[in-house]
Amino acid sequence: MEPLSKSLQENLDWLTASFGNTADCYTKKIRIAGVECAVCLLDGLGNLEKTWEMLLKRIGIQPLLGMNGEKLLAYIMEKSDYPTEKTPIRDREDLIFRLTAGMTVILLEGCDKALALGTQVMPYRAIAAPSTEGNVRGSQEAFTELLRVNVSLIRRLIRTTDLCVEYAQLGQRSRTEYALCYNQKLVPKALLNQTRETLQKVRIPFLLDSAYLVPFLRKGPFHLFSGMGNTERPAVAAAKICEGKIVILVNGSPFALVLPTFFAEHFESLDDYSTTALFASVIRLVKYIAFFLAILLPAVYVMAVRFLPEALPYQLLTIIAKGEADTPFPITLEMLLVLVVLEIIREAGLRMPKQLGHSVTLVAAVIIGDTAVKAGIMSVPVITVAAIAAIAMYVIPSLYEQITLLRLGFVLLAGYLGVAGLAAGLFFLAVMICGDAQGYPYTFPIVPWNRSVVRDGVLRRSWRVLARNDYTLGDVEQEDTP
Amino acid sequence: MKGKNSFSLLCLVSGLGSLYFRMPRQLPAQAALLVGVWQSILLYFVLRLVRKAGKDWKSSALVRGLLAFSFLFTASVDLLDLNRFYQSAYPNQLHGWLLGILLLGAAGMMTGGELRTLKHLTRLMFPLLGISLALLTLSCAGLFHTSNLTAWEGTEILREAFSLRDLIPWPEYLALALWGSREGTAPLFWVPAARTGISAFILTLAELALGDRGARWPAHSLSLLGQLSVFNRLEWIQITVWLLLLMTRLAFLIYLAGRLTENFPWWINTAAIWTGFLCLSMLDATRVWAVQRAVLWGTAGIILIRGLCRWEDPLKHWRSALR
């Protein structure tokens, strides 16, 4: 780290050279108590008006006998009412860090340290309801883009001394700030150290979202399921921290990364804990059924029609045969086409301007849903099966990517290789699910079997039981090797 | 969960993996149960093999080579059994060589991964197996008639039942004896019980529903059943689950062979199994099984002759329990 120079001009020259001709870097020389100083801030991040209000009060002070840069810095830090930071700036890296954090920096002649004043003013999006995690009851707050605000949202929910927040920076070109939040009493130390070390070693040009960190934190060979989840709800993040997990927040991203996240947790939602235990358990089971329907239904349909028609009831077989007789494509290709078209419609609905939303709905419903069937390009049973699978997928939005890939893979395998293809696909799925999540079994608490399955896993017990036996990550045994 | 326990569980699933495709006997259910109990007792004695203290078997190239060959050969024969069954159940659906590539590719991929995945997969297989057996029972419950149960009679059936033909020292049990210790091997006691139980269960179901009209292979008998409203036949669910079990077994054998032949990557072992499978498919099934028995007993014999393993008192456990 390069220290600051005692020469004010040298420091200013370095600052100007570093930022180049950027218009938002504000620097102005002034004299305080007879000492030559320079005010520096990044316009928009720091409040220029507030800065000058403070400074104007001091500029008129008569020069004191024997005053120099060092003494003035000590005076302002210890005896003035300036909102100074706890420690002065000593090196150039820290100078840039404080400036980009929105602080006002005062460089002083004859002093190799600088003052940092808390004059941040950062406009940010208001805290709104989550856009990707819907729920009926419970908190309706979502994270926003500003890191400090997000941390404060969690802090507001966990008002104990156990919550610990560590700040650091990542990204050679962006120097993005991120925060590691955890409960210092509950988090497994090995997991914390491993995560901290991994993040320190990350080399990435820029960091715009917490999801960028997933491949670095996920070790080992290719895995479809990362063992990490994300949430935009401070309430969920706080609950995970209280379970001993680690939450990573990245400045500029409203999504927090939670690690580790187990497979069963994708089927849980905040509402589960607000409804009755019985209803929550039933809903969770429905979600598991939806997951397998979303992945397997098109594949089983294609396999049954192509290889095992005798397994289908006569009436159903007749309907399918009628539909297929009029379509030009083989069943596997037809199903793949419908699935790809559904993905195209979804992607179009997601990316296009909202004003055009009605057009896409109209085109999808009328042209694909109706005209394609009438024209004999696609059959009604195939579209029905694909539609059921698509709707089932939206029950577990956090597994959307995996379900989409697996569904296409399963249709290909079962459509061209029959029962053995389906079995091979299931084996692959099982292998992927049986991975690990930061050293913990991803399938916990289903495999290895743990009574948490019926306590708060696949099923949920009432709060009276949950409160009696509090679950934390420390209760999960880490992996062993024979 | 202790590591040794996981190893035993792997052996259990591995043993179950080959079960379904190896039940060609047309025995009445009670006879199957009797045979199962008899074989379980014998298998229990095989499982009491333990490594002799102070013997470094890994330094013996012969033993390592023989064991590796046993693993690969067993995997090839398993694949062969499966292929024969698959081609008879679904003729002209998939070529044998493609089926081999498909299953070995899936199984091999896993050994390219981590052992803990293999362990978790093993544990996942039990609920899957349970669900599929429950579905099977439900699907044909309406057809059950106790009058269909046939009593076994005659010495011929007993002689066949008690022949030592199917008593094989499976190589994974030898591996357990050489690698593992006796600690945490409790699940091993369930290996013979599970094999017997499931075998007898499936045969009983088929017999309850079909009596002596059942096909020679239990899976074919099952394909004649099915009363659920959505599908007329549910045997494909059963076969899918057994295929999963077999793939787990293949993965386990590839993994074990990989531990012995550390210089070879997993895909060489996988290719060796596939080649073995193609070569063996030209031979008669009974001859292949005879060769397999000879290879496995030979391997076990050499291991015993070289003094690497010894038999632990098989009744020690029970004696201490009685005390």
mmCIF file with all atom_site columns, N, CA and C in Angstrom, chain A residues 339-359:
data_model
loop_
_atom_site.group_PDB
_atom_site.id
_atom_site.type_symbol
_atom_site.label_atom_id
_atom_site.label_alt_id
_atom_site.label_comp_id
_atom_site.label_asym_id
_atom_site.label_entity_id
_atom_site.label_seq_id
_atom_site.pdbx_PDB_ins_code
_atom_site.Cartn_x
_atom_site.Cartn_y
_atom_site.Cartn_z
_atom_site.occupancy
_atom_site.B_iso_or_equiv
_atom_site.pdbx_formal_charge
_atom_site.auth_seq_id
_atom_site.auth_comp_id
_atom_site.auth_asym_id
_atom_site.auth_atom_id
_atom_site.pdbx_PDB_model_num
ATOM 1  N N  . LEU A 1 339 ? -41.686 -27.342 -25.774 1.00 0.00 ? 339 LEU A N  1
ATOM 2  C CA . LEU A 1 339 ? -40.952 -26.883 -24.590 1.00 0.00 ? 339 LEU A CA 1
ATOM 3  C C  . LEU A 1 339 ? -40.055 -25.691 -24.918 1.00 0.00 ? 339 LEU A C  1
ATOM 4  N N  . VAL A 1 340 ? -39.406 -25.755 -26.087 1.00 0.00 ? 340 VAL A N  1
ATOM 5  C CA . VAL A 1 340 ? -38.530 -24.643 -26.479 1.00 0.00 ? 340 VAL A CA 1
ATOM 6  C C  . VAL A 1 340 ? -39.363 -23.388 -26.728 1.00 0.00 ? 340 VAL A C  1
ATOM 7  N N  . VAL A 1 341 ? -40.501 -23.553 -27.387 1.00 0.00 ? 341 VAL A N  1
ATOM 8  C CA . VAL A 1 341 ? -41.374 -22.396 -27.646 1.00 0.00 ? 341 VAL A CA 1
ATOM 9  C C  . VAL A 1 341 ? -41.844 -21.780 -26.319 1.00 0.00 ? 341 VAL A C  1
ATOM 10 N N  . LEU A 1 342 ? -42.173 -22.624 -25.360 1.00 0.00 ? 342 LEU A N  1
ATOM 11 C CA . LEU A 1 342 ? -42.590 -22.113 -24.045 1.00 0.00 ? 342 LEU A CA 1
ATOM 12 C C  . LEU A 1 342 ? -41.476 -21.286 -23.401 1.00 0.00 ? 342 LEU A C  1
ATOM 13 N N  . GLU A 1 343 ? -40.253 -21.767 -23.552 1.00 0.00 ? 343 GLU A N  1
ATOM 14 C CA . GLU A 1 343 ? -39.113 -21.027 -22.998 1.00 0.00 ? 343 GLU A CA 1
ATOM 15 C C  . GLU A 1 343 ? -38.935 -19.689 -23.708 1.00 0.00 ? 343 GLU A C  1
ATOM 16 N N  . ILE A 1 344 ? -39.148 -19.711 -25.027 1.00 0.00 ? 344 ILE A N  1
ATOM 17 C CA . ILE A 1 344 ? -39.015 -18.463 -25.800 1.00 0.00 ? 344 ILE A CA 1
ATOM 18 C C  . ILE A 1 344 ? -40.064 -17.445 -25.324 1.00 0.00 ? 344 ILE A C  1
ATOM 19 N N  . ILE A 1 345 ? -41.288 -17.941 -25.130 1.00 0.00 ? 345 ILE A N  1
ATOM 20 C CA . ILE A 1 345 ? -42.361 -17.046 -24.673 1.00 0.00 ? 345 ILE A CA 1
ATOM 21 C C  . ILE A 1 345 ? -42.020 -16.469 -23.293 1.00 0.00 ? 345 ILE A C  1
ATOM 22 N N  . ARG A 1 346 ? -41.522 -17.328 -22.433 1.00 0.00 ? 346 ARG A N  1
ATOM 23 C CA . ARG A 1 346 ? -41.172 -16.874 -21.086 1.00 0.00 ? 346 ARG A CA 1
ATOM 24 C C  . ARG A 1 346 ? -40.071 -15.822 -21.124 1.00 0.00 ? 346 ARG A C  1
ATOM 25 N N  . GLU A 1 347 ? -39.055 -16.097 -21.951 1.00 0.00 ? 347 GLU A N  1
ATOM 26 C CA . GLU A 1 347 ? -37.927 -15.176 -22.042 1.00 0.00 ? 347 GLU A CA 1
ATOM 27 C C  . GLU A 1 347 ? -38.380 -13.842 -22.633 1.00 0.00 ? 347 GLU A C  1
ATOM 28 N N  . ALA A 1 348 ? -39.259 -13.934 -23.636 1.00 0.00 ? 348 ALA A N  1
ATOM 29 C CA . ALA A 1 348 ? -39.772 -12.698 -24.258 1.00 0.00 ? 348 ALA A CA 1
ATOM 30 C C  . ALA A 1 348 ? -40.573 -11.889 -23.238 1.00 0.00 ? 348 ALA A C  1
ATOM 31 N N  . GLY A 1 349 ? -41.398 -12.581 -22.462 1.00 0.00 ? 349 GLY A N  1
ATOM 32 C CA . GLY A 1 349 ? -42.208 -11.901 -21.453 1.00 0.00 ? 349 GLY A CA 1
ATOM 33 C C  . GLY A 1 349 ? -41.360 -11.232 -20.391 1.00 0.00 ? 349 GLY A C  1
ATOM 34 N N  . LEU A 1 350 ? -40.201 -11.822 -20.135 1.00 0.00 ? 350 LEU A N  1
ATOM 35 C CA . LEU A 1 350 ? -39.323 -11.307 -19.089 1.00 0.00 ? 350 LEU A CA 1
ATOM 36 C C  . LEU A 1 350 ? -38.515 -10.101 -19.557 1.00 0.00 ? 350 LEU A C  1
ATOM 37 N N  . ARG A 1 351 ? -38.023 -10.142 -20.793 1.00 0.00 ? 351 ARG A N  1
ATOM 38 C CA . ARG A 1 351 ? -37.081 -9.119  -21.269 1.00 0.00 ? 351 ARG A CA 1
ATOM 39 C C  . ARG A 1 351 ? -37.717 -7.918  -21.962 1.00 0.00 ? 351 ARG A C  1
ATOM 40 N N  . MET A 1 352 ? -38.868 -8.132  -22.539 1.00 0.00 ? 352 MET A N  1
ATOM 41 C CA . MET A 1 352 ? -39.408 -7.045  -23.363 1.00 0.00 ? 352 MET A CA 1
ATOM 42 C C  . MET A 1 352 ? -39.981 -5.924  -22.482 1.00 0.00 ? 352 MET A C  1
ATOM 43 N N  . PRO A 1 353 ? -40.157 -4.724  -23.092 1.00 0.00 ? 353 PRO A N  1
ATOM 44 C CA . PRO A 1 353 ? -40.783 -3.634  -22.341 1.00 0.00 ? 353 PRO A CA 1
ATOM 45 C C  . PRO A 1 353 ? -42.187 -4.027  -21.891 1.00 0.00 ? 353 PRO A C  1
ATOM 46 N N  . LYS A 1 354 ? -42.562 -3.567  -20.703 1.00 0.00 ? 354 LYS A N  1
ATOM 47 C CA . LYS A 1 354 ? -43.842 -3.999  -20.134 1.00 0.00 ? 354 LYS A CA 1
ATOM 48 C C  . LYS A 1 354 ? -45.045 -3.608  -20.999 1.00 0.00 ? 354 LYS A C  1
ATOM 49 N N  . GLN A 1 355 ? -44.876 -2.514  -21.744 1.00 0.00 ? 355 GLN A N  1
ATOM 50 C CA . GLN A 1 355 ? -45.994 -2.041  -22.579 1.00 0.00 ? 355 GLN A CA 1
ATOM 51 C C  . GLN A 1 355 ? -46.368 -3.057  -23.655 1.00 0.00 ? 355 GLN A C  1
ATOM 52 N N  . LEU A 1 356 ? -45.412 -3.906  -24.014 1.00 0.00 ? 356 LEU A N  1
ATOM 53 C CA . LEU A 1 356 ? -45.675 -4.869  -25.086 1.00 0.00 ? 356 LEU A CA 1
ATOM 54 C C  . LEU A 1 356 ? -46.171 -6.217  -24.548 1.00 0.00 ? 356 LEU A C  1
ATOM 55 N N  . GLY A 1 357 ? -46.349 -6.294  -23.237 1.00 0.00 ? 357 GLY A N  1
ATOM 56 C CA . GLY A 1 357 ? -46.726 -7.558  -22.604 1.00 0.00 ? 357 GLY A CA 1
ATOM 57 C C  . GLY A 1 357 ? -47.968 -8.186  -23.194 1.00 0.00 ? 357 GLY A C  1
ATOM 58 N N  . HIS A 1 358 ? -48.954 -7.366  -23.478 1.00 0.00 ? 358 HIS A N  1
ATOM 59 C CA . HIS A 1 358 ? -50.225 -7.894  -23.997 1.00 0.00 ? 358 HIS A CA 1
ATOM 60 C C  . HIS A 1 358 ? -50.032 -8.558  -25.347 1.00 0.00 ? 358 HIS A C  1
ATOM 61 N N  . SER A 1 359 ? -49.135 -7.969  -26.153 1.00 0.00 ? 359 SER A N  1
ATOM 62 C CA . SER A 1 359 ? -48.918 -8.526  -27.498 1.00 0.00 ? 359 SER A CA 1
ATOM 63 C C  . SER A 1 359 ? -48.376 -9.946  -27.392 1.00 0.00 ? 359 SER A C  1
#
